[in-house]
Short mmCIF file of C-alpha atoms (C1' of nucleotides) in Angstrom, two decimals:
data_model
loop_
_atom_site.label_atom_id
_atom_site.label_comp_id
_atom_site.label_asym_id
_atom_site.label_seq_id
_atom_site.Cartn_x
_atom_site.Cartn_y
_atom_site.Cartn_z
CA MET O 1 0.00 0.00 0.00
CA ALA O 2 1.24 3.41 -0.90
CA THR O 3 2.40 4.68 2.46
CA ASN O 4 2.19 8.41 2.50
CA ARG O 5 4.16 8.80 5.66
CA LYS O 6 7.57 10.31 5.45
CA LEU O 7 6.40 11.86 2.21
CA ARG O 8 8.55 14.90 1.81
CA LYS O 9 8.16 16.86 -1.36
CA ILE O 10 7.67 15.00 -4.52
CA SER O 11 9.07 16.76 -7.55
CA ASP O 12 7.06 17.28 -10.68
CA SER O 13 9.51 15.18 -12.61
CA THR O 14 9.01 12.25 -10.27
CA ILE O 15 5.25 12.46 -10.73
CA HIS O 16 5.74 12.69 -14.45
CA ARG O 17 7.87 9.58 -14.40
CA LEU O 18 5.30 7.70 -12.36
CA SER O 19 2.93 8.16 -15.27
CA ILE O 20 5.60 6.79 -17.55
CA TYR O 21 6.20 3.78 -15.32
CA TYR O 22 2.51 3.13 -15.26
CA ARG O 23 2.34 2.95 -19.03
CA ALA O 24 5.42 0.79 -19.21
CA LEU O 25 3.91 -1.60 -16.70
CA LEU O 26 0.69 -1.79 -18.70
CA ALA O 27 2.76 -2.91 -21.68
CA LEU O 28 4.85 -5.32 -19.60
CA GLU O 29 1.74 -6.94 -18.19
CA LYS O 30 0.40 -7.49 -21.69
CA GLU O 31 3.73 -9.04 -22.67
CA GLY O 32 3.30 -11.49 -19.83
CA TYR O 33 5.91 -10.25 -17.35
CA ASP O 34 5.32 -11.11 -13.71
CA THR O 35 8.22 -9.15 -12.30
CA ILE O 36 10.49 -6.42 -13.63
CA SER O 37 13.79 -5.10 -12.36
CA SER O 38 14.59 -1.42 -12.09
CA LYS O 39 17.31 -2.10 -14.64
CA GLU O 40 14.92 -3.44 -17.28
CA LEU O 41 12.29 -0.82 -16.64
CA ALA O 42 14.88 1.94 -16.85
CA LYS O 43 16.24 0.58 -20.10
CA ARG O 44 12.81 0.57 -21.68
CA GLU O 45 12.14 4.16 -20.77
CA LYS O 46 15.64 5.50 -21.28
CA LEU O 47 16.17 6.26 -17.59
CA THR O 48 18.62 4.98 -15.00
CA PRO O 49 17.87 2.09 -12.63
CA ALA O 50 18.74 4.29 -9.65
CA GLN O 51 16.19 6.82 -10.77
CA VAL O 52 13.45 4.25 -10.98
CA ARG O 53 14.27 2.90 -7.52
CA LYS O 54 14.54 6.35 -5.99
CA ASP O 55 11.25 7.51 -7.47
CA LEU O 56 9.42 4.48 -6.15
CA SER O 57 11.14 4.62 -2.78
CA PHE O 58 9.48 7.97 -2.07
CA PHE O 59 6.21 6.11 -1.78
CA GLY O 60 7.12 2.79 -0.26
CA SER O 61 9.06 -0.45 -0.72
CA PHE O 62 7.35 -2.24 -3.51
CA GLY O 63 10.12 -4.53 -4.69
CA THR O 64 11.76 -7.73 -3.56
CA ARG O 65 15.53 -7.79 -3.26
CA GLY O 66 17.08 -10.17 -5.67
CA LEU O 67 13.92 -10.32 -7.74
CA GLY O 68 12.55 -6.97 -8.80
CA TYR O 69 9.06 -5.49 -8.72
CA PRO O 70 5.83 -7.43 -9.18
CA VAL O 71 4.36 -5.93 -12.34
CA LYS O 72 0.68 -6.15 -11.52
CA GLN O 73 1.04 -5.05 -7.96
CA LEU O 74 3.31 -2.13 -8.76
CA MET O 75 0.82 -0.99 -11.35
CA GLN O 76 -1.87 -0.87 -8.73
CA GLU O 77 0.37 0.97 -6.31
CA ILE O 78 1.16 3.62 -8.89
CA ALA O 79 -2.47 3.88 -9.89
CA GLU O 80 -3.29 4.54 -6.29
CA ILE O 81 -0.51 7.11 -5.88
CA LEU O 82 -1.58 8.94 -9.01
CA GLY O 83 -5.22 8.73 -8.03
CA ILE O 84 -6.22 6.91 -11.20
CA ASN O 85 -7.58 3.85 -9.42
CA ARG O 86 -10.90 5.63 -9.35
CA ALA O 87 -13.03 7.78 -11.64
CA TRP O 88 -12.88 11.57 -11.79
CA ASN O 89 -15.66 13.65 -13.23
CA VAL O 90 -14.36 16.10 -15.78
CA ALA O 91 -15.95 19.13 -17.41
CA LEU O 92 -14.73 20.32 -20.76
CA ILE O 93 -15.11 23.97 -21.64
CA GLY O 94 -14.84 24.88 -25.31
CA VAL O 95 -15.79 22.60 -28.18
CA GLY O 96 -13.36 23.74 -30.85
CA ASN O 97 -10.88 21.51 -32.62
CA VAL O 98 -9.01 20.52 -29.54
CA GLY O 99 -12.08 20.20 -27.36
CA SER O 100 -13.88 17.85 -29.67
CA ALA O 101 -10.76 15.74 -30.13
CA LEU O 102 -10.56 15.32 -26.37
CA VAL O 103 -14.17 14.23 -26.12
CA SER O 104 -13.32 11.26 -28.30
CA TYR O 105 -9.86 10.69 -26.85
CA LYS O 106 -9.88 7.18 -25.45
CA GLU O 107 -6.82 7.50 -23.23
CA PHE O 108 -8.74 9.79 -20.92
CA ALA O 109 -11.63 7.47 -20.24
CA LYS O 110 -9.23 4.55 -19.97
CA GLN O 111 -7.47 6.29 -17.09
CA GLY O 112 -10.70 7.04 -15.31
CA PHE O 113 -11.21 10.62 -16.48
CA VAL O 114 -14.85 10.76 -17.46
CA ILE O 115 -16.12 13.79 -19.29
CA ARG O 116 -19.53 14.49 -17.77
CA LEU O 117 -20.21 18.01 -18.98
CA ILE O 118 -19.31 20.01 -22.04
CA PHE O 119 -19.71 23.78 -22.22
CA ASP O 120 -19.51 26.37 -24.95
CA ASN O 121 -20.73 29.92 -25.41
CA ASP O 122 -21.60 29.53 -29.07
CA GLN O 123 -25.39 29.28 -29.49
CA ARG O 124 -24.92 27.07 -32.55
CA LYS O 125 -23.03 24.52 -30.49
CA ILE O 126 -25.14 24.62 -27.34
CA GLY O 127 -27.62 21.75 -27.39
CA SER O 128 -25.61 19.69 -29.88
CA ASN O 129 -24.58 16.18 -29.03
CA HIS O 130 -20.96 15.09 -28.62
CA LYS O 131 -20.50 11.41 -27.95
CA GLY O 132 -23.74 11.36 -26.03
CA ILE O 133 -23.19 14.54 -24.09
CA ILE O 134 -25.33 17.61 -24.77
CA VAL O 135 -23.32 20.81 -24.90
CA SER O 136 -24.40 23.24 -22.19
CA ASP O 137 -24.23 27.01 -22.04
CA VAL O 138 -21.19 28.31 -20.14
CA ALA O 139 -23.63 30.55 -18.33
CA ASP O 140 -24.91 27.46 -16.54
CA MET O 141 -21.59 26.33 -15.14
CA ALA O 142 -22.29 27.58 -11.65
CA SER O 143 -25.25 25.26 -11.24
CA LEU O 144 -24.24 22.27 -13.38
CA ILE O 145 -20.68 21.78 -12.15
CA PRO O 146 -21.55 21.25 -8.48
CA GLU O 147 -24.57 19.17 -9.47
CA HIS O 148 -22.39 16.78 -11.43
CA ASN O 149 -19.68 16.59 -8.84
CA ILE O 150 -16.97 17.75 -11.21
CA SER O 151 -13.39 17.63 -9.91
CA ILE O 152 -11.40 18.68 -12.95
CA ALA O 153 -12.02 21.27 -15.65
CA VAL O 154 -10.33 21.10 -19.02
CA ILE O 155 -10.18 24.48 -20.71
CA THR O 156 -10.04 24.45 -24.49
CA VAL O 157 -11.30 27.92 -25.33
CA PRO O 158 -9.33 30.59 -27.21
CA GLY O 159 -6.69 32.40 -25.18
CA SER O 160 -8.74 35.57 -25.03
CA ALA O 161 -11.59 33.83 -23.22
CA ALA O 162 -9.53 31.54 -21.01
CA GLN O 163 -9.12 33.68 -17.89
CA LYS O 164 -12.82 34.40 -17.65
CA VAL O 165 -13.69 30.74 -18.06
CA CYS O 166 -11.03 29.87 -15.51
CA ASP O 167 -12.49 32.27 -12.96
CA GLY O 168 -15.89 30.78 -13.66
CA VAL O 169 -14.96 27.17 -13.04
CA ILE O 170 -13.14 28.07 -9.83
CA GLU O 171 -16.19 30.02 -8.71
CA SER O 172 -18.19 26.84 -9.33
CA GLY O 173 -15.94 24.93 -6.97
CA VAL O 174 -13.43 23.24 -9.27
CA ARG O 175 -9.96 22.93 -7.77
CA ALA O 176 -8.01 21.32 -10.63
CA ILE O 177 -7.64 22.76 -14.10
CA LEU O 178 -5.98 21.53 -17.26
CA ASN O 179 -5.48 24.48 -19.55
CA PHE O 180 -4.92 24.15 -23.29
CA ALA O 181 -5.13 27.87 -24.02
CA PRO O 182 -1.75 29.46 -24.71
CA VAL O 183 -1.94 31.91 -21.83
CA ASN O 184 -0.79 31.94 -18.23
CA LEU O 185 -3.90 31.68 -16.12
CA ARG O 186 -4.02 33.28 -12.69
CA VAL O 187 -5.49 31.02 -10.03
CA PRO O 188 -5.63 31.15 -6.22
CA ASN O 189 -3.01 28.92 -4.69
CA ASP O 190 -5.39 26.30 -3.49
CA VAL O 191 -6.24 25.51 -7.11
CA PHE O 192 -4.09 23.09 -9.08
CA LEU O 193 -3.28 24.21 -12.60
CA ARG O 194 -1.43 22.35 -15.34
CA ASN O 195 -0.82 23.71 -18.80
CA GLU O 196 -0.71 21.80 -22.02
CA ASN O 197 0.59 23.70 -24.99
CA MET O 198 1.14 21.65 -28.08
CA ALA O 199 3.00 24.40 -29.90
CA ILE O 200 5.70 24.49 -27.24
CA GLU O 201 6.96 21.02 -28.00
CA LEU O 202 7.09 21.83 -31.69
CA GLU O 203 9.10 24.92 -30.85
CA HIS O 204 11.50 22.77 -28.92
CA LEU O 205 11.99 20.65 -32.00
CA SER O 206 12.58 23.65 -34.20
CA PHE O 207 15.10 24.89 -31.65
CA SER O 208 16.90 21.56 -31.86
CA LEU O 209 16.87 21.52 -35.64
CA ARG O 210 18.10 25.06 -35.84
CA ASN O 211 20.94 24.39 -33.47
CA GLN O 212 21.61 20.92 -34.84
CA GLU O 213 24.21 19.21 -32.68
CA PRO O 214 26.90 21.64 -31.62
CA MET O 215 25.48 23.08 -28.45
CA ILE O 216 28.94 22.86 -26.99
CA ALA O 217 31.02 25.19 -29.16
CA GLU O 218 33.27 27.54 -27.31
CA MET K 1 21.25 39.12 -32.98
CA ALA K 2 21.27 35.89 -31.07
CA THR K 3 24.94 35.22 -30.67
CA ASN K 4 25.48 31.54 -30.52
CA ARG K 5 29.03 31.80 -29.37
CA LYS K 6 29.79 30.70 -25.88
CA LEU K 7 26.65 28.67 -26.06
CA ARG K 8 27.22 25.94 -23.57
CA LYS K 9 24.42 23.52 -22.93
CA ILE K 10 20.96 24.87 -22.83
CA SER K 11 18.63 22.98 -20.55
CA ASP K 12 15.25 21.78 -21.68
CA SER K 13 13.60 23.95 -19.09
CA THR K 14 15.30 27.06 -20.44
CA ILE K 15 14.06 26.26 -23.92
CA HIS K 16 10.61 25.65 -22.54
CA ARG K 17 10.65 29.02 -20.82
CA LEU K 18 11.79 30.76 -24.00
CA SER K 19 8.53 29.63 -25.54
CA ILE K 20 6.71 31.07 -22.57
CA TYR K 21 8.54 34.38 -22.82
CA TYR K 22 7.71 34.52 -26.47
CA ARG K 23 3.99 34.22 -25.77
CA ALA K 24 4.18 36.74 -22.98
CA LEU K 25 5.91 39.20 -25.29
CA LEU K 26 3.24 38.70 -27.93
CA ALA K 27 0.66 39.71 -25.36
CA LEU K 28 2.76 42.63 -24.10
CA GLU K 29 3.18 43.95 -27.58
CA LYS K 30 -0.57 43.88 -28.10
CA GLU K 31 -1.02 45.75 -24.85
CA GLY K 32 1.27 48.45 -26.16
CA TYR K 33 4.40 47.88 -24.09
CA ASP K 34 7.65 49.07 -25.61
CA THR K 35 9.95 47.73 -22.94
CA ILE K 36 9.58 45.20 -20.16
CA SER K 37 11.71 44.51 -17.13
CA SER K 38 12.68 41.03 -16.03
CA LYS K 39 10.74 41.75 -12.87
CA GLU K 40 7.47 42.43 -14.70
CA LEU K 41 7.91 39.58 -17.12
CA ALA K 42 8.67 37.19 -14.28
CA LYS K 43 5.65 38.30 -12.33
CA ARG K 44 3.37 37.66 -15.28
CA GLU K 45 4.65 34.17 -15.78
CA LYS K 46 5.12 33.27 -12.13
CA LEU K 47 8.89 33.02 -12.40
CA THR K 48 11.74 34.93 -10.77
CA PRO K 49 13.42 37.95 -12.36
CA ALA K 50 16.82 36.29 -12.02
CA GLN K 51 15.56 33.31 -13.94
CA VAL K 52 14.38 35.46 -16.79
CA ARG K 53 17.68 37.29 -16.98
CA LYS K 54 19.76 34.13 -16.71
CA ASP K 55 17.77 32.38 -19.42
CA LEU K 56 18.18 35.26 -21.81
CA SER K 57 21.83 35.78 -20.94
CA PHE K 58 22.67 32.35 -22.37
CA PHE K 59 21.93 33.76 -25.78
CA GLY K 60 23.10 37.34 -25.60
CA SER K 61 22.58 40.71 -23.95
CA PHE K 62 19.25 41.92 -25.11
CA GLY K 63 18.38 44.39 -22.40
CA THR K 64 19.34 47.89 -21.39
CA ARG K 65 20.40 48.51 -17.81
CA GLY K 66 18.03 50.78 -16.02
CA LEU K 67 15.36 50.21 -18.63
CA GLY K 68 14.59 46.60 -19.36
CA TYR K 69 14.14 44.70 -22.59
CA PRO K 70 12.69 46.11 -25.82
CA VAL K 71 9.56 44.05 -26.35
CA LYS K 72 9.49 43.84 -30.11
CA GLN K 73 13.17 43.26 -30.48
CA LEU K 74 13.34 40.59 -27.79
CA MET K 75 10.46 38.81 -29.47
CA GLN K 76 12.41 38.64 -32.68
CA GLU K 77 15.51 37.44 -30.90
CA ILE K 78 13.62 34.63 -29.24
CA ALA K 79 11.87 33.74 -32.48
CA GLU K 80 15.28 33.41 -34.05
CA ILE K 81 16.66 31.32 -31.21
CA LEU K 82 13.68 28.99 -31.29
CA GLY K 83 13.80 28.80 -35.05
CA ILE K 84 10.27 30.07 -35.47
CA ASN K 85 11.21 33.10 -37.56
CA ARG K 86 10.83 30.87 -40.57
CA ALA K 87 8.47 28.19 -41.84
CA TRP K 88 8.91 24.48 -41.23
CA ASN K 89 7.22 21.86 -43.34
CA VAL K 90 5.42 19.33 -41.22
CA ALA K 91 3.93 15.94 -42.03
CA LEU K 92 1.13 14.56 -39.92
CA ILE K 93 0.73 10.81 -39.67
CA GLY K 94 -2.62 9.52 -38.46
CA VAL K 95 -5.93 11.31 -38.94
CA GLY K 96 -7.81 10.22 -35.83
CA ASN K 97 -9.31 12.57 -33.29
CA VAL K 98 -6.06 14.17 -32.32
CA GLY K 99 -4.68 14.28 -35.83
CA SER K 100 -7.64 16.09 -37.28
CA ALA K 101 -7.72 18.55 -34.40
CA LEU K 102 -4.09 19.43 -35.14
CA VAL K 103 -4.80 20.03 -38.82
CA SER K 104 -7.15 22.82 -37.79
CA TYR K 105 -5.08 24.02 -34.86
CA LYS K 106 -4.24 27.62 -35.60
CA GLU K 107 -1.38 27.99 -33.13
CA PHE K 108 0.76 25.75 -35.29
CA ALA K 109 0.44 27.71 -38.48
CA LYS K 110 0.81 30.93 -36.54
CA GLN K 111 4.21 29.80 -35.33
CA GLY K 112 5.33 28.81 -38.80
CA PHE K 113 4.63 25.09 -38.63
CA VAL K 114 2.90 24.31 -41.89
CA ILE K 115 1.29 20.94 -42.35
CA ARG K 116 2.12 19.95 -45.91
CA LEU K 117 1.31 16.25 -45.90
CA ILE K 118 -1.15 14.05 -44.09
CA PHE K 119 -0.88 10.27 -44.02
CA ASP K 120 -3.08 7.46 -42.87
CA ASN K 121 -3.29 3.74 -43.53
CA ASP K 122 -7.08 3.57 -43.57
CA GLN K 123 -8.35 3.23 -47.14
CA ARG K 124 -11.50 5.13 -46.21
CA LYS K 125 -9.45 8.13 -45.16
CA ILE K 126 -6.88 8.08 -47.94
CA GLY K 127 -7.88 10.56 -50.63
CA SER K 128 -10.14 12.58 -48.35
CA ASN K 129 -9.59 16.28 -47.94
CA HIS K 130 -8.56 17.91 -44.66
CA LYS K 131 -8.35 21.68 -44.78
CA GLY K 132 -7.23 21.49 -48.36
CA ILE K 133 -4.76 18.65 -47.95
CA ILE K 134 -5.46 15.26 -49.51
CA VAL K 135 -4.68 12.38 -47.17
CA SER K 136 -1.94 10.14 -48.60
CA ASP K 137 -1.23 6.48 -48.03
CA VAL K 138 1.46 5.84 -45.42
CA ALA K 139 2.99 3.49 -47.94
CA ASP K 140 4.00 6.56 -49.95
CA MET K 141 5.91 8.31 -47.19
CA ALA K 142 9.32 7.37 -48.56
CA SER K 143 8.72 9.29 -51.77
CA LEU K 144 6.45 12.14 -50.63
CA ILE K 145 8.35 13.26 -47.53
CA PRO K 146 11.62 14.08 -49.31
CA GLU K 147 9.70 15.58 -52.21
CA HIS K 148 7.95 18.04 -49.93
CA ASN K 149 11.01 18.89 -47.94
CA ILE K 150 9.47 17.86 -44.63
CA SER K 151 11.50 18.64 -41.50
CA ILE K 152 9.16 17.54 -38.74
CA ALA K 153 6.80 14.59 -38.40
CA VAL K 154 3.88 14.61 -36.00
CA ILE K 155 2.78 11.11 -35.08
CA THR K 156 -0.86 10.74 -34.05
CA VAL K 157 -1.44 7.05 -34.69
CA PRO K 158 -2.45 4.49 -32.05
CA GLY K 159 0.34 3.32 -29.77
CA SER K 160 0.48 -0.09 -31.43
CA ALA K 161 1.38 1.43 -34.81
CA ALA K 162 3.63 4.23 -33.59
CA GLN K 163 7.04 2.53 -33.69
CA LYS K 164 6.58 1.33 -37.25
CA VAL K 165 5.46 4.77 -38.39
CA CYS K 166 8.37 6.29 -36.52
CA ASP K 167 10.86 4.01 -38.27
CA GLY K 168 9.23 4.92 -41.56
CA VAL K 169 9.51 8.67 -41.21
CA ILE K 170 13.13 8.41 -40.12
CA GLU K 171 13.83 6.18 -43.10
CA SER K 172 12.34 8.96 -45.24
CA GLY K 173 14.85 11.42 -43.82
CA VAL K 174 12.93 13.18 -41.06
CA ARG K 175 15.07 14.15 -38.10
CA ALA K 176 12.52 15.69 -35.72
CA ILE K 177 9.45 13.93 -34.38
CA LEU K 178 6.60 15.02 -32.17
CA ASN K 179 4.92 11.91 -30.80
CA PHE K 180 1.38 11.90 -29.43
CA ALA K 181 1.18 8.12 -29.04
CA PRO K 182 1.46 6.95 -25.43
CA VAL K 183 4.56 4.84 -26.02
CA ASN K 184 8.28 5.38 -25.74
CA LEU K 185 9.61 5.44 -29.29
CA ARG K 186 13.11 4.25 -30.05
CA VAL K 187 15.03 6.56 -32.34
CA PRO K 188 18.69 6.86 -33.35
CA ASN K 189 20.43 9.60 -31.43
CA ASP K 190 20.70 11.98 -34.32
CA VAL K 191 16.91 12.22 -34.36
CA PHE K 192 15.13 14.68 -32.10
CA LEU K 193 12.08 13.29 -30.36
CA ARG K 194 9.56 15.05 -28.13
CA ASN K 195 6.55 13.43 -26.56
CA GLU K 196 3.20 14.94 -25.93
CA ASN K 197 0.88 12.92 -23.75
CA MET K 198 -2.26 14.67 -22.73
CA ALA K 199 -3.24 12.03 -20.19
CA ILE K 200 -0.06 12.62 -18.20
CA GLU K 201 -1.01 16.15 -17.21
CA LEU K 202 -4.42 14.96 -16.12
CA GLU K 203 -2.73 12.31 -14.02
CA HIS K 204 -0.64 15.00 -12.42
CA LEU K 205 -3.82 16.81 -11.47
CA SER K 206 -5.38 13.69 -10.03
CA PHE K 207 -2.19 13.13 -8.06
CA SER K 208 -2.47 16.63 -6.65
CA LEU K 209 -6.13 16.24 -5.79
CA ARG K 210 -5.57 12.92 -4.14
CA ASN K 211 -2.73 14.24 -2.04
CA GLN K 212 -4.44 17.58 -1.44
CA GLU K 213 -2.10 19.83 0.50
CA PRO K 214 0.01 17.97 3.02
CA MET K 215 2.97 16.82 0.98
CA ILE K 216 5.21 17.68 3.89
CA ALA K 217 3.98 15.54 6.81
CA GLU K 218 6.64 13.82 8.81
"C1'" DG V 1 18.07 55.47 -9.40
"C1'" DC V 2 17.01 51.52 -11.82
"C1'" DA V 3 17.52 47.16 -14.08
"C1'" DT V 4 20.76 44.17 -16.53
"C1'" DG V 5 24.25 40.52 -16.67
"C1'" DT V 6 26.82 37.24 -14.21
"C1'" DG V 7 30.00 34.83 -10.93
"C1'" DA V 8 29.17 32.73 -6.36
"C1'" DA V 9 26.07 30.46 -3.21
"C1'" DT V 10 22.37 27.67 -2.68
"C1'" DT V 11 18.88 24.52 -3.49
"C1'" DC V 12 17.14 20.70 -5.93
"C1'" DA V 13 17.58 16.39 -8.75
"C1'" DT V 14 20.19 12.58 -10.21
"C1'" DT V 15 23.57 9.14 -9.77
"C1'" DC V 16 26.83 6.35 -7.02
"C1'" DA V 17 27.87 2.75 -4.24
"C1'" DC V 18 26.94 -0.41 -0.94
"C1'" DA V 19 24.56 -2.58 3.10
"C1'" DG V 20 20.81 -5.62 3.54
"C1'" DC V 21 17.46 -8.91 2.14
"C1'" DT V 22 15.67 -13.03 -0.81
"C1'" DA D 1 24.12 -14.26 -6.94
"C1'" DG D 2 20.89 -10.70 -7.83
"C1'" DC D 3 18.37 -6.59 -7.02
"C1'" DT D 4 16.28 -3.36 -3.82
"C1'" DG D 5 16.40 0.69 -0.87
"C1'" DT D 6 18.88 4.61 0.60
"C1'" DG D 7 22.41 7.74 2.62
"C1'" DA D 8 26.32 10.17 0.56
"C1'" DA D 9 28.40 12.32 -3.49
"C1'" DT D 10 27.89 14.54 -7.50
"C1'" DG D 11 25.90 17.34 -10.89
"C1'" DA D 12 22.35 20.63 -12.59
"C1'" DA D 13 19.23 24.39 -12.12
"C1'" DT D 14 17.84 28.27 -9.61
"C1'" DT D 15 18.50 32.15 -6.81
"C1'" DC D 16 21.42 35.67 -4.59
"C1'" DA D 17 23.81 39.68 -4.61
"C1'" DC D 18 26.40 43.00 -6.61
"C1'" DA D 19 29.38 45.34 -10.02
"C1'" DT D 20 28.32 47.59 -14.26
"C1'" DG D 21 26.11 50.70 -17.28
"C1'" DC D 22 22.20 53.57 -18.81
#
DNA sequence: GCATGTGAATTCATTCACAGCT
DNA sequence: AGCTGTGAATGAATTCACATGC
């Protein structure tokens, strides 16, 4: 069981890697592995064995010396740590390109993130059906979000509208936001905010291409 | 001009923040700012002034003591550093939910990433028109990608198909890949690879919610 | 006076290396 | 013998603090 005692301050990168381990374990289970060593797991994900062990050690002792980690069990531990061993109700605000892609995105549902509500402010979209969910008017967030016990809001509106929408969902009681708009949202510090900006990773690639290898020069 | 001399080893986080500065500057320009101090810029993006200055100092001296940085000029410098002061030809492989959202995603084009080719292996999709681009057969990558001078491939196929597609685009000469499939792709080390996994950020949020505040405990 | 640019100091993350268990 | 779990050592990123220049 994921002992939370002695939990000090888990870095974002560790949390990020937990997600990676989880996916690796999913694959390993399918391939029929019963146990996996930190060495193997690290190799698969281009990390170091020490890193894998250290990351896991923050949460407990899940392995067996001389043997490795039990695949199935470790998966469950990580699911519990990440909070994906349960369902979370999600509201999506903004049914543009990105929004509608997310509605159909299977990875979300698979990990227990269930889109329960969809909002937009465009009268032509309100009332339309997306994968069985009727699009609601953003004006109704304040009543619908608490009613549907929403924990997470995913914001996929244009940058210019994002802060207002953000304020709205927080007002409605949401404390976790995933923001796809390319702006820096201001939130009170008891609200968790993560940003996803697909252009940024492309920019990283163009940086790499532009600077090819060197990078050391003098 | 972004002097690349003395360029040592730029960390991923610095590159990431350059993208953030760039967006902030875009907004500042719109708001009519001529100059901006590291202090102001940091405040807007929830960073420290020293961080802003250090990041920029890796690439040159763009500011004026006592004054700050010239907004427009700094924007251009960063655009040059990131390689987004030019156009890059992009190929998209896989026209599922995510793929088709990206075709219409304006941020990409705005930053100079132009989708020139779209591939799929589904006969029903091949030949169809997405925003003016006819979907090609993945089997034709080897000829079409060099023909169209593609620099970056965006992979939006299911995880099970991703490695094969990845091998294919590299074979065709692509040296930069943005991968949306939830798998760890293996690439030679002269190929740049970035991963985008939208579920991971949601998992981070669920981690935060599950662990609410404490995080320190003893 | 004000804000940059940058070595030095500090904090944070990763890796080493080994004791301890199976 | 093999592999975990973890303090200690190293390395990297961030922040401090101040000399420098407008």
